[in-house]
Amino acid sequence: MPELIIIMVIALIVIGPQKLPDLAKSLGKGLAEFKKATDDFKQTIDAETRTTEEKEHLAKLAEAKAKAEAERLKEAEELRAKVEGHGVPAEEPKVEVAAAAVAVEPEKKPA
């Protein structure tokens, strides 16, 4: 606080009492514009940071989705292989039944 008073006294002596209010007004406007520009810059940086974070989050979600889809396809292939592996013995008795039916037909005597 004492330094500020010393600066104001020197400014009063150097600039003069008539131009000091105009200088203070100009200085106040300049500081207000500087503060506004700083706030705009901060908002821009925050928006860019949020955008970057959202893009990273979306990329992680897409990666997780792709991984889950790959796992689902792998499980589907494994299940298909199991079903096809069990399906082969189930078809064999049908072949035997068909072979037995063919064997019965030759026994018939033609008229």
mmCIF file of N, CA, C and O in Angstrom:
data_model
loop_
_atom_site.group_PDB
_atom_site.id
_atom_site.type_symbol
_atom_site.label_atom_id
_atom_site.label_comp_id
_atom_site.label_asym_id
_atom_site.label_seq_id
_atom_site.Cartn_x
_atom_site.Cartn_y
_atom_site.Cartn_z
ATOM 1 N N MET A 1 0.811 -1.197 0.000
ATOM 2 C CA MET A 1 0.000 0.000 0.000
ATOM 3 C C MET A 1 0.867 1.279 0.000
ATOM 4 O O MET A 1 0.540 2.203 -0.727
ATOM 5 N N PRO A 2 1.945 1.325 0.767
ATOM 6 C CA PRO A 2 2.777 2.538 0.732
ATOM 7 C C PRO A 2 3.412 2.768 -0.650
ATOM 8 O O PRO A 2 3.553 3.927 -1.078
ATOM 9 N N GLU A 3 3.754 1.690 -1.336
ATOM 10 C CA GLU A 3 4.343 1.847 -2.670
ATOM 11 C C GLU A 3 3.348 2.473 -3.631
ATOM 12 O O GLU A 3 3.707 3.306 -4.473
ATOM 13 N N LEU A 4 2.095 2.073 -3.504
ATOM 14 C CA LEU A 4 1.048 2.609 -4.368
ATOM 15 C C LEU A 4 0.856 4.101 -4.131
ATOM 16 O O LEU A 4 0.679 4.880 -5.081
ATOM 17 N N ILE A 5 0.922 4.526 -2.899
ATOM 18 C CA ILE A 5 0.787 5.954 -2.574
ATOM 19 C C ILE A 5 1.966 6.741 -3.158
ATOM 20 O O ILE A 5 1.779 7.820 -3.720
ATOM 21 N N ILE A 6 3.150 6.186 -3.062
ATOM 22 C CA ILE A 6 4.334 6.862 -3.616
ATOM 23 C C ILE A 6 4.197 6.995 -5.137
ATOM 24 O O ILE A 6 4.481 8.055 -5.701
ATOM 25 N N ILE A 7 3.736 5.954 -5.798
ATOM 26 C CA ILE A 7 3.547 6.001 -7.255
ATOM 27 C C ILE A 7 2.499 7.038 -7.627
ATOM 28 O O ILE A 7 2.674 7.805 -8.587
ATOM 29 N N MET A 8 1.423 7.135 -6.850
ATOM 30 C CA MET A 8 0.368 8.113 -7.145
ATOM 31 C C MET A 8 0.897 9.547 -6.950
ATOM 32 O O MET A 8 0.575 10.441 -7.737
ATOM 33 N N VAL A 9 1.689 9.785 -5.950
ATOM 34 C CA VAL A 9 2.259 11.118 -5.713
ATOM 35 C C VAL A 9 3.205 11.495 -6.856
ATOM 36 O O VAL A 9 3.165 12.626 -7.362
ATOM 37 N N ILE A 10 4.043 10.560 -7.290
ATOM 38 C CA ILE A 10 4.963 10.841 -8.401
ATOM 39 C C ILE A 10 4.173 11.123 -9.673
ATOM 40 O O ILE A 10 4.488 12.042 -10.433
ATOM 41 N N ALA A 11 3.101 10.321 -9.920
ATOM 42 C CA ALA A 11 2.270 10.536 -11.104
ATOM 43 C C ALA A 11 1.605 11.908 -11.031
ATOM 44 O O ALA A 11 1.491 12.611 -12.047
ATOM 45 N N LEU A 12 1.157 12.329 -9.880
ATOM 46 C CA LEU A 12 0.527 13.643 -9.709
ATOM 47 C C LEU A 12 1.528 14.752 -10.001
ATOM 48 O O LEU A 12 1.187 15.744 -10.657
ATOM 49 N N ILE A 13 2.766 14.576 -9.555
ATOM 50 C CA ILE A 13 3.785 15.603 -9.793
ATOM 51 C C ILE A 13 4.179 15.642 -11.275
ATOM 52 O O ILE A 13 4.284 16.720 -11.864
ATOM 53 N N VAL A 14 4.387 14.484 -11.890
ATOM 54 C CA VAL A 14 4.864 14.430 -13.265
ATOM 55 C C VAL A 14 3.761 14.816 -14.248
ATOM 56 O O VAL A 14 3.975 15.617 -15.156
ATOM 57 N N ILE A 15 2.580 14.249 -14.098
ATOM 58 C CA ILE A 15 1.500 14.454 -15.071
ATOM 59 C C ILE A 15 0.728 15.743 -14.793
ATOM 60 O O ILE A 15 0.301 16.429 -15.714
ATOM 61 N N GLY A 16 0.516 16.023 -13.572
ATOM 62 C CA GLY A 16 -0.236 17.226 -13.221
ATOM 63 C C GLY A 16 -1.652 16.867 -12.809
ATOM 64 O O GLY A 16 -2.194 15.848 -13.227
ATOM 65 N N PRO A 17 -2.249 17.742 -11.998
ATOM 66 C CA PRO A 17 -3.582 17.427 -11.466
ATOM 67 C C PRO A 17 -4.690 17.492 -12.515
ATOM 68 O O PRO A 17 -5.729 16.860 -12.360
ATOM 69 N N GLN A 18 -4.491 18.193 -13.619
ATOM 70 C CA GLN A 18 -5.565 18.314 -14.605
ATOM 71 C C GLN A 18 -5.617 17.092 -15.536
ATOM 72 O O GLN A 18 -6.702 16.690 -15.968
ATOM 73 N N LYS A 19 -4.485 16.497 -15.868
ATOM 74 C CA LYS A 19 -4.476 15.350 -16.778
ATOM 75 C C LYS A 19 -4.565 14.018 -16.040
ATOM 76 O O LYS A 19 -4.811 12.985 -16.657
ATOM 77 N N LEU A 20 -4.404 14.014 -14.734
ATOM 78 C CA LEU A 20 -4.422 12.769 -13.959
ATOM 79 C C LEU A 20 -5.770 12.040 -14.044
ATOM 80 O O LEU A 20 -5.775 10.827 -14.226
ATOM 81 N N PRO A 21 -6.929 12.730 -13.951
ATOM 82 C CA PRO A 21 -8.204 12.005 -14.072
ATOM 83 C C PRO A 21 -8.371 11.341 -15.451
ATOM 84 O O PRO A 21 -8.866 10.214 -15.547
ATOM 85 N N ASP A 22 -7.925 12.031 -16.516
ATOM 86 C CA ASP A 22 -8.017 11.435 -17.850
ATOM 87 C C ASP A 22 -7.112 10.200 -17.959
ATOM 88 O O ASP A 22 -7.499 9.187 -18.552
ATOM 89 N N LEU A 23 -5.930 10.301 -17.389
ATOM 90 C CA LEU A 23 -4.995 9.183 -17.416
ATOM 91 C C LEU A 23 -5.559 7.993 -16.625
ATOM 92 O O LEU A 23 -5.477 6.847 -17.072
ATOM 93 N N ALA A 24 -6.143 8.286 -15.449
ATOM 94 C CA ALA A 24 -6.730 7.223 -14.633
ATOM 95 C C ALA A 24 -7.892 6.561 -15.371
ATOM 96 O O ALA A 24 -8.050 5.328 -15.340
ATOM 97 N N LYS A 25 -8.700 7.364 -16.051
ATOM 98 C CA LYS A 25 -9.829 6.831 -16.819
ATOM 99 C C LYS A 25 -9.324 5.928 -17.949
ATOM 100 O O LYS A 25 -9.840 4.825 -18.165
ATOM 101 N N SER A 26 -8.312 6.378 -18.651
ATOM 102 C CA SER A 26 -7.732 5.583 -19.739
ATOM 103 C C SER A 26 -7.106 4.296 -19.198
ATOM 104 O O SER A 26 -7.259 3.211 -19.787
ATOM 105 N N LEU A 27 -6.422 4.433 -18.084
ATOM 106 C CA LEU A 27 -5.806 3.259 -17.462
ATOM 107 C C LEU A 27 -6.874 2.260 -17.022
ATOM 108 O O LEU A 27 -6.719 1.049 -17.207
ATOM 109 N N GLY A 28 -7.969 2.737 -16.457
ATOM 110 C CA GLY A 28 -9.082 1.867 -16.044
ATOM 111 C C GLY A 28 -9.698 1.133 -17.234
ATOM 112 O O GLY A 28 -9.981 -0.066 -17.163
ATOM 113 N N LYS A 29 -9.912 1.863 -18.348
ATOM 114 C CA LYS A 29 -10.458 1.236 -19.554
ATOM 115 C C LYS A 29 -9.497 0.176 -20.098
ATOM 116 O O LYS A 29 -9.918 -0.906 -20.510
ATOM 117 N N GLY A 30 -8.218 0.517 -20.085
ATOM 118 C CA GLY A 30 -7.214 -0.442 -20.577
ATOM 119 C C GLY A 30 -7.186 -1.707 -19.740
ATOM 120 O O GLY A 30 -7.116 -2.822 -20.269
ATOM 121 N N LEU A 31 -7.248 -1.536 -18.421
ATOM 122 C CA LEU A 31 -7.269 -2.702 -17.541
ATOM 123 C C LEU A 31 -8.542 -3.529 -17.732
ATOM 124 O O LEU A 31 -8.501 -4.764 -17.703
ATOM 125 N N ALA A 32 -9.678 -2.861 -17.934
ATOM 126 C CA ALA A 32 -10.933 -3.569 -18.164
ATOM 127 C C ALA A 32 -10.874 -4.375 -19.461
ATOM 128 O O ALA A 32 -11.316 -5.537 -19.514
ATOM 129 N N GLU A 33 -10.321 -3.780 -20.515
ATOM 130 C CA GLU A 33 -10.175 -4.491 -21.785
ATOM 131 C C GLU A 33 -9.206 -5.666 -21.651
ATOM 132 O O GLU A 33 -9.429 -6.733 -22.207
ATOM 133 N N PHE A 34 -8.134 -5.441 -20.896
ATOM 134 C CA PHE A 34 -7.175 -6.516 -20.670
ATOM 135 C C PHE A 34 -7.823 -7.681 -19.919
ATOM 136 O O PHE A 34 -7.617 -8.849 -20.258
ATOM 137 N N LYS A 35 -8.616 -7.346 -18.902
ATOM 138 C CA LYS A 35 -9.302 -8.376 -18.127
ATOM 139 C C LYS A 35 -10.295 -9.142 -19.011
ATOM 140 O O LYS A 35 -10.395 -10.364 -18.939
ATOM 141 N N LYS A 36 -11.014 -8.414 -19.869
ATOM 142 C CA LYS A 36 -11.975 -9.042 -20.765
ATOM 143 C C LYS A 36 -11.250 -9.981 -21.735
ATOM 144 O O LYS A 36 -11.697 -11.107 -21.970
ATOM 145 N N ALA A 37 -10.147 -9.522 -22.291
ATOM 146 C CA ALA A 37 -9.377 -10.357 -23.213
ATOM 147 C C ALA A 37 -8.831 -11.592 -22.503
ATOM 148 O O ALA A 37 -8.836 -12.700 -23.060
ATOM 149 N N THR A 38 -8.380 -11.415 -21.268
ATOM 150 C CA THR A 38 -7.884 -12.545 -20.483
ATOM 151 C C THR A 38 -8.985 -13.555 -20.214
ATOM 152 O O THR A 38 -8.775 -14.766 -20.333
ATOM 153 N N ASP A 39 -10.173 -13.056 -19.848
ATOM 154 C CA ASP A 39 -11.303 -13.958 -19.605
ATOM 155 C C ASP A 39 -11.704 -14.713 -20.877
ATOM 156 O O ASP A 39 -11.993 -15.913 -20.834
ATOM 157 N N ASP A 40 -11.724 -14.022 -21.998
ATOM 158 C CA ASP A 40 -12.031 -14.677 -23.277
ATOM 159 C C ASP A 40 -10.994 -15.756 -23.591
ATOM 160 O O ASP A 40 -11.340 -16.842 -24.050
ATOM 161 N N PHE A 41 -9.738 -15.450 -23.342
ATOM 162 C CA PHE A 41 -8.672 -16.421 -23.587
ATOM 163 C C PHE A 41 -8.845 -17.652 -22.700
ATOM 164 O O PHE A 41 -8.716 -18.791 -23.162
ATOM 165 N N LYS A 42 -9.162 -17.415 -21.418
ATOM 166 C CA LYS A 42 -9.386 -18.531 -20.493
ATOM 167 C C LYS A 42 -10.564 -19.393 -20.947
ATOM 168 O O LYS A 42 -10.503 -20.618 -20.901
ATOM 169 N N GLN A 43 -11.653 -18.750 -21.381
ATOM 170 C CA GLN A 43 -12.820 -19.503 -21.852
ATOM 171 C C GLN A 43 -12.478 -20.322 -23.092
ATOM 172 O O GLN A 43 -12.920 -21.459 -23.230
ATOM 173 N N THR A 44 -11.687 -19.754 -23.986
ATOM 174 C CA THR A 44 -11.281 -20.482 -25.189
ATOM 175 C C THR A 44 -10.438 -21.697 -24.826
ATOM 176 O O THR A 44 -10.650 -22.790 -25.358
ATOM 177 N N ILE A 45 -9.505 -21.501 -23.919
ATOM 178 C CA ILE A 45 -8.654 -22.618 -23.480
ATOM 179 C C ILE A 45 -9.497 -23.690 -22.806
ATOM 180 O O ILE A 45 -9.323 -24.888 -23.063
ATOM 181 N N ASP A 46 -10.432 -23.293 -21.941
ATOM 182 C CA ASP A 46 -11.300 -24.258 -21.272
ATOM 183 C C ASP A 46 -12.149 -25.029 -22.282
ATOM 184 O O ASP A 46 -12.329 -26.252 -22.166
ATOM 185 N N ALA A 47 -12.682 -24.326 -23.277
ATOM 186 C CA ALA A 47 -13.504 -24.984 -24.298
ATOM 187 C C ALA A 47 -12.667 -25.981 -25.097
ATOM 188 O O ALA A 47 -13.120 -27.099 -25.380
ATOM 189 N N GLU A 48 -11.454 -25.596 -25.450
ATOM 190 C CA GLU A 48 -10.584 -26.503 -26.194
ATOM 191 C C GLU A 48 -10.220 -27.719 -25.356
ATOM 192 O O GLU A 48 -10.168 -28.841 -25.857
ATOM 193 N N THR A 49 -9.971 -27.492 -24.071
ATOM 194 C CA THR A 49 -9.645 -28.604 -23.173
ATOM 195 C C THR A 49 -10.815 -29.562 -23.082
ATOM 196 O O THR A 49 -10.642 -30.785 -23.157
ATOM 197 N N ARG A 50 -12.022 -29.019 -22.906
ATOM 198 C CA ARG A 50 -13.217 -29.873 -22.841
ATOM 199 C C ARG A 50 -13.402 -30.640 -24.143
ATOM 200 O O ARG A 50 -13.716 -31.832 -24.129
ATOM 201 N N THR A 51 -13.196 -29.975 -25.264
ATOM 202 C CA THR A 51 -13.356 -30.631 -26.556
ATOM 203 C C THR A 51 -12.355 -31.772 -26.706
ATOM 204 O O THR A 51 -12.710 -32.866 -27.148
ATOM 205 N N THR A 52 -11.126 -31.524 -26.313
ATOM 206 C CA THR A 52 -10.095 -32.554 -26.387
ATOM 207 C C THR A 52 -10.443 -33.731 -25.483
ATOM 208 O O THR A 52 -10.318 -34.888 -25.884
ATOM 209 N N GLU A 53 -10.894 -33.434 -24.264
ATOM 210 C CA GLU A 53 -11.270 -34.496 -23.337
ATOM 211 C C GLU A 53 -12.448 -35.304 -23.878
ATOM 212 O O GLU A 53 -12.479 -36.532 -23.759
ATOM 213 N N GLU A 54 -13.426 -34.633 -24.481
ATOM 214 C CA GLU A 54 -14.571 -35.332 -25.052
ATOM 215 C C GLU A 54 -14.145 -36.224 -26.213
ATOM 216 O O GLU A 54 -14.627 -37.352 -26.350
ATOM 217 N N LYS A 55 -13.220 -35.728 -27.048
ATOM 218 C CA LYS A 55 -12.728 -36.546 -28.159
ATOM 219 C C LYS A 55 -12.004 -37.781 -27.636
ATOM 220 O O LYS A 55 -12.175 -38.877 -28.163
ATOM 221 N N GLU A 56 -11.186 -37.598 -26.604
ATOM 222 C CA GLU A 56 -10.476 -38.733 -26.014
ATOM 223 C C GLU A 56 -11.468 -39.727 -25.425
ATOM 224 O O GLU A 56 -11.310 -40.936 -25.586
ATOM 225 N N HIS A 57 -12.495 -39.212 -24.761
ATOM 226 C CA HIS A 57 -13.518 -40.087 -24.165
ATOM 227 C C HIS A 57 -14.256 -40.855 -25.258
ATOM 228 O O HIS A 57 -14.491 -42.063 -25.127
ATOM 229 N N LEU A 58 -14.620 -40.171 -26.339
ATOM 230 C CA LEU A 58 -15.301 -40.840 -27.447
ATOM 231 C C LEU A 58 -14.405 -41.888 -28.095
ATOM 232 O O LEU A 58 -14.874 -42.962 -28.492
ATOM 233 N N ALA A 59 -13.123 -41.597 -28.205
ATOM 234 C CA ALA A 59 -12.192 -42.571 -28.777
ATOM 235 C C ALA A 59 -12.100 -43.807 -27.889
ATOM 236 O O ALA A 59 -12.083 -44.939 -28.386
ATOM 237 N N LYS A 60 -12.065 -43.594 -26.571
ATOM 238 C CA LYS A 60 -12.024 -44.728 -25.646
ATOM 239 C C LYS A 60 -13.304 -45.544 -25.745
ATOM 240 O O LYS A 60 -13.277 -46.779 -25.711
ATOM 241 N N LEU A 61 -14.438 -44.855 -25.862
ATOM 242 C CA LEU A 61 -15.703 -45.571 -26.009
ATOM 243 C C LEU A 61 -15.745 -46.372 -27.305
ATOM 244 O O LEU A 61 -16.207 -47.518 -27.322
ATOM 245 N N ALA A 62 -15.266 -45.787 -28.379
ATOM 246 C CA ALA A 62 -15.239 -46.495 -29.663
ATOM 247 C C ALA A 62 -14.317 -47.713 -29.585
ATOM 248 O O ALA A 62 -14.642 -48.780 -30.113
ATOM 249 N N GLU A 63 -13.197 -47.545 -28.911
ATOM 250 C CA GLU A 63 -12.262 -48.663 -28.749
ATOM 251 C C GLU A 63 -12.894 -49.773 -27.915
ATOM 252 O O GLU A 63 -12.797 -50.951 -28.257
ATOM 253 N N ALA A 64 -13.575 -49.401 -26.842
ATOM 254 C CA ALA A 64 -14.244 -50.394 -25.999
ATOM 255 C C ALA A 64 -15.357 -51.090 -26.777
ATOM 256 O O ALA A 64 -15.550 -52.304 -26.644
ATOM 257 N N LYS A 65 -16.080 -50.329 -27.589
ATOM 258 C CA LYS A 65 -17.151 -50.919 -28.394
ATOM 259 C C LYS A 65 -16.578 -51.918 -29.391
ATOM 260 O O LYS A 65 -17.113 -53.002 -29.570
ATOM 261 N N ALA A 66 -15.494 -51.552 -30.051
ATOM 262 C CA ALA A 66 -14.864 -52.444 -31.018
ATOM 263 C C ALA A 66 -14.352 -53.708 -30.327
ATOM 264 O O ALA A 66 -14.496 -54.813 -30.855
ATOM 265 N N LYS A 67 -13.784 -53.538 -29.151
ATOM 266 C CA LYS A 67 -13.277 -54.683 -28.398
ATOM 267 C C LYS A 67 -14.424 -55.605 -27.994
ATOM 268 O O LYS A 67 -14.330 -56.822 -28.124
ATOM 269 N N ALA A 68 -15.514 -55.011 -27.524
ATOM 270 C CA ALA A 68 -16.678 -55.805 -27.134
ATOM 271 C C ALA A 68 -17.270 -56.527 -28.341
ATOM 272 O O ALA A 68 -17.674 -57.693 -28.246
ATOM 273 N N GLU A 69 -17.308 -55.855 -29.468
ATOM 274 C CA GLU A 69 -17.828 -56.474 -30.695
ATOM 275 C C GLU A 69 -16.946 -57.639 -31.120
ATOM 276 O O GLU A 69 -17.441 -58.691 -31.521
ATOM 277 N N ALA A 70 -15.637 -57.460 -31.024
ATOM 278 C CA ALA A 70 -14.708 -58.541 -31.374
ATOM 279 C C ALA A 70 -14.886 -59.729 -30.436
ATOM 280 O O ALA A 70 -14.888 -60.883 -30.884
ATOM 281 N N GLU A 71 -15.056 -59.461 -29.157
ATOM 282 C CA GLU A 71 -15.276 -60.537 -28.189
ATOM 283 C C GLU A 71 -16.596 -61.247 -28.474
ATOM 284 O O GLU A 71 -16.679 -62.467 -28.391
ATOM 285 N N ARG A 72 -17.623 -60.473 -28.831
ATOM 286 C CA ARG A 72 -18.923 -61.069 -29.139
ATOM 287 C C ARG A 72 -18.824 -61.959 -30.368
ATOM 288 O O ARG A 72 -19.359 -63.081 -30.379
ATOM 289 N N LEU A 73 -18.106 -61.511 -31.390
ATOM 290 C CA LEU A 73 -17.932 -62.328 -32.586
ATOM 291 C C LEU A 73 -17.128 -63.584 -32.280
ATOM 292 O O LEU A 73 -17.433 -64.660 -32.800
ATOM 293 N N LYS A 74 -16.115 -63.458 -31.436
ATOM 294 C CA LYS A 74 -15.311 -64.615 -31.056
ATOM 295 C C LYS A 74 -16.167 -65.631 -30.308
ATOM 296 O O LYS A 74 -16.112 -66.834 -30.595
ATOM 297 N N GLU A 75 -16.984 -65.152 -29.371
ATOM 298 C CA GLU A 75 -17.868 -66.048 -28.630
ATOM 299 C C GLU A 75 -18.890 -66.698 -29.559
ATOM 300 O O GLU A 75 -19.217 -67.877 -29.416
ATOM 301 N N ALA A 76 -19.388 -65.937 -30.530
ATOM 302 C CA ALA A 76 -20.346 -66.486 -31.484
ATOM 303 C C ALA A 76 -19.697 -67.581 -32.321
ATOM 304 O O ALA A 76 -20.311 -68.630 -32.574
ATOM 305 N N GLU A 77 -18.450 -67.378 -32.733
ATOM 306 C CA GLU A 77 -17.738 -68.400 -33.507
ATOM 307 C C GLU A 77 -17.500 -69.642 -32.654
ATOM 308 O O GLU A 77 -17.646 -70.765 -33.131
ATOM 309 N N GLU A 78 -17.115 -69.442 -31.401
ATOM 310 C CA GLU A 78 -16.902 -70.585 -30.511
ATOM 311 C C GLU A 78 -18.191 -71.358 -30.307
ATOM 312 O O GLU A 78 -18.201 -72.590 -30.341
ATOM 313 N N LEU A 79 -19.280 -70.648 -30.105
ATOM 314 C CA LEU A 79 -20.582 -71.292 -29.922
ATOM 315 C C LEU A 79 -20.993 -72.022 -31.196
ATOM 316 O O LEU A 79 -21.482 -73.149 -31.141
ATOM 317 N N ARG A 80 -20.772 -71.410 -32.351
ATOM 318 C CA ARG A 80 -21.099 -72.049 -33.627
ATOM 319 C C ARG A 80 -20.284 -73.328 -33.804
ATOM 320 O O ARG A 80 -20.782 -74.348 -34.251
ATOM 321 N N ALA A 81 -18.995 -73.274 -33.436
ATOM 322 C CA ALA A 81 -18.133 -74.450 -33.549
ATOM 323 C C ALA A 81 -18.630 -75.565 -32.624
ATOM 324 O O ALA A 81 -18.645 -76.733 -33.019
ATOM 325 N N LYS A 82 -19.050 -75.208 -31.421
ATOM 326 C CA LYS A 82 -19.578 -76.212 -30.492
ATOM 327 C C LYS A 82 -20.859 -76.826 -31.026
ATOM 328 O O LYS A 82 -21.056 -78.034 -30.964
ATOM 329 N N VAL A 83 -21.736 -75.984 -31.552
ATOM 330 C CA VAL A 83 -23.009 -76.491 -32.075
ATOM 331 C C VAL A 83 -22.762 -77.380 -33.285
ATOM 332 O O VAL A 83 -23.348 -78.454 -33.410
ATOM 333 N N GLU A 84 -21.886 -76.965 -34.186
ATOM 334 C CA GLU A 84 -21.584 -77.778 -35.358
ATOM 335 C C GLU A 84 -20.871 -79.064 -34.949
ATOM 336 O O GLU A 84 -21.086 -80.105 -35.543
ATOM 337 N N GLY A 85 -20.034 -78.998 -33.945
ATOM 338 C CA GLY A 85 -19.338 -80.186 -33.447
ATOM 339 C C GLY A 85 -20.318 -81.197 -32.866
ATOM 340 O O GLY A 85 -20.167 -82.394 -33.032
ATOM 341 N N HIS A 86 -21.362 -80.749 -32.198
ATOM 342 C CA HIS A 86 -22.377 -81.633 -31.636
ATOM 343 C C HIS A 86 -23.411 -82.018 -32.683
ATOM 344 O O HIS A 86 -24.077 -83.021 -32.551
ATOM 345 N N GLY A 87 -23.534 -81.245 -33.707
ATOM 346 C CA GLY A 87 -24.525 -81.505 -34.757
ATOM 347 C C GLY A 87 -24.138 -82.682 -35.630
ATOM 348 O O GLY A 87 -24.989 -83.385 -36.158
ATOM 349 N N VAL A 88 -22.859 -82.977 -35.795
ATOM 350 C CA VAL A 88 -22.420 -84.073 -36.664
ATOM 351 C C VAL A 88 -22.888 -85.420 -36.127
ATOM 352 O O VAL A 88 -23.467 -86.210 -36.863
ATOM 353 N N PRO A 89 -22.722 -85.758 -34.849
ATOM 354 C CA PRO A 89 -23.217 -87.045 -34.366
ATOM 355 C C PRO A 89 -24.743 -87.138 -34.450
ATOM 356 O O PRO A 89 -25.278 -88.206 -34.650
ATOM 357 N N ALA A 90 -25.429 -86.031 -34.322
ATOM 358 C CA ALA A 90 -26.887 -86.075 -34.403
ATOM 359 C C ALA A 90 -27.332 -86.415 -35.814
ATOM 360 O O ALA A 90 -28.373 -87.023 -36.022
ATOM 361 N N GLU A 91 -26.562 -86.084 -36.822
ATOM 362 C CA GLU A 91 -26.926 -86.393 -38.202
ATOM 363 C C GLU A 91 -26.613 -87.844 -38.565
ATOM 364 O O GLU A 91 -27.252 -88.420 -39.426
ATOM 365 N N GLU A 92 -25.669 -88.477 -37.912
ATOM 366 C CA GLU A 92 -25.283 -89.841 -38.232
ATOM 367 C C GLU A 92 -26.421 -90.834 -38.032
ATOM 368 O O GLU A 92 -26.629 -91.691 -38.884
ATOM 369 N N PRO A 93 -27.206 -90.764 -36.961
ATOM 370 C CA PRO A 93 -28.303 -91.726 -36.833
ATOM 371 C C PRO A 93 -29.314 -91.589 -37.963
ATOM 372 O O PRO A 93 -29.885 -92.562 -38.416
ATOM 373 N N LYS A 94 -29.519 -90.407 -38.477
ATOM 374 C CA LYS A 94 -30.438 -90.228 -39.593
ATOM 375 C C LYS A 94 -29.930 -90.975 -40.813
ATOM 376 O O LYS A 94 -30.696 -91.575 -41.547
ATOM 377 N N VAL A 95 -28.602 -90.961 -41.006
ATOM 378 C CA VAL A 95 -28.013 -91.675 -42.135
ATOM 379 C C VAL A 95 -28.216 -93.171 -41.943
ATOM 380 O O VAL A 95 -28.544 -93.894 -42.874
ATOM 381 N N GLU A 96 -28.063 -93.667 -40.726
ATOM 382 C CA GLU A 96 -28.257 -95.083 -40.448
ATOM 383 C C GLU A 96 -29.702 -95.487 -40.678
ATOM 384 O O GLU A 96 -29.970 -96.557 -41.220
ATOM 385 N N VAL A 97 -30.637 -94.628 -40.269
ATOM 386 C CA VAL A 97 -32.054 -94.914 -40.476
ATOM 387 C C VAL A 97 -32.337 -94.957 -41.966
ATOM 388 O O VAL A 97 -33.036 -95.845 -42.462
ATOM 389 N N ALA A 98 -31.780 -94.045 -42.718
ATOM 390 C CA ALA A 98 -31.980 -94.041 -44.162
ATOM 391 C C ALA A 98 -31.357 -95.287 -44.778
ATOM 392 O O ALA A 98 -31.934 -95.900 -45.673
ATOM 393 N N ALA A 99 -30.194 -95.710 -44.294
ATOM 394 C CA ALA A 99 -29.555 -96.922 -44.815
ATOM 395 C C ALA A 99 -30.389 -98.144 -44.478
ATOM 396 O O ALA A 99 -30.522 -99.066 -45.282
ATOM 397 N N ALA A 100 -30.989 -98.183 -43.310
ATOM 398 C CA ALA A 100 -31.853 -99.306 -42.923
ATOM 399 C C ALA A 100 -33.098 -99.329 -43.785
ATOM 400 O O ALA A 100 -33.580 -100.396 -44.186
ATOM 401 N N ALA A 101 -33.640 -98.175 -44.117
ATOM 402 C CA ALA A 101 -34.822 -98.126 -44.971
ATOM 403 C C ALA A 101 -34.471 -98.600 -46.378
ATOM 404 O O ALA A 101 -35.260 -99.293 -47.027
ATOM 405 N N VAL A 102 -33.286 -98.305 -46.861
ATOM 406 C CA VAL A 102 -32.844 -98.758 -48.186
ATOM 407 C C VAL A 102 -32.657 -100.266 -48.161
ATOM 408 O O VAL A 102 -32.995 -100.959 -49.127
ATOM 409 N N ALA A 103 -32.162 -100.769 -47.065
ATOM 410 C CA ALA A 103 -31.947 -102.218 -46.961
ATOM 411 C C ALA A 103 -33.268 -102.957 -46.929
ATOM 412 O O ALA A 103 -33.365 -104.083 -47.383
ATOM 413 N N VAL A 104 -34.322 -102.382 -46.427
ATOM 414 C CA VAL A 104 -35.636 -103.031 -46.351
ATOM 415 C C VAL A 104 -36.273 -103.070 -47.733
ATOM 416 O O VAL A 104 -36.906 -104.047 -48.107
ATOM 417 N N GLU A 105 -36.105 -102.084 -48.511
ATOM 418 C CA GLU A 105 -36.746 -102.017 -49.820
ATOM 419 C C GLU A 105 -36.299 -103.133 -50.755
ATOM 420 O O GLU A 105 -37.148 -103.714 -51.438
ATOM 421 N N PRO A 106 -35.043 -103.539 -50.850
ATOM 422 C CA PRO A 106 -34.702 -104.627 -51.762
ATOM 423 C C PRO A 106 -35.355 -105.959 -51.390
ATOM 424 O O PRO A 106 -35.503 -106.845 -52.202
ATOM 425 N N GLU A 107 -35.749 -106.143 -50.154
ATOM 426 C CA GLU A 107 -36.376 -107.370 -49.758
ATOM 427 C C GLU A 107 -37.760 -107.535 -50.365
ATOM 428 O O GLU A 107 -38.294 -108.616 -50.447
ATOM 429 N N LYS A 108 -38.390 -106.486 -50.800
ATOM 430 C CA LYS A 108 -39.702 -106.559 -51.406
ATOM 431 C C LYS A 108 -39.549 -107.270 -52.753
ATOM 432 O O LYS A 108 -38.620 -107.053 -53.502
ATOM 433 N N LYS A 109 -40.540 -108.094 -53.071
ATOM 434 C CA LYS A 109 -40.513 -108.821 -54.333
ATOM 435 C C LYS A 109 -41.336 -108.070 -55.356
ATOM 436 O O LYS A 109 -42.457 -107.690 -55.078
ATOM 437 N N PRO A 110 -40.771 -107.889 -56.523
ATOM 438 C CA PRO A 110 -41.549 -107.179 -57.533
ATOM 439 C C PRO A 110 -42.657 -108.092 -58.076
ATOM 440 O O PRO A 110 -42.505 -109.289 -58.201
ATOM 441 N N ALA A 111 -43.779 -107.570 -58.445
ATOM 442 C CA ALA A 111 -44.895 -108.370 -58.898
ATOM 443 C C ALA A 111 -44.974 -108.491 -60.382
ATOM 444 O O ALA A 111 -44.495 -107.931 -61.240
#
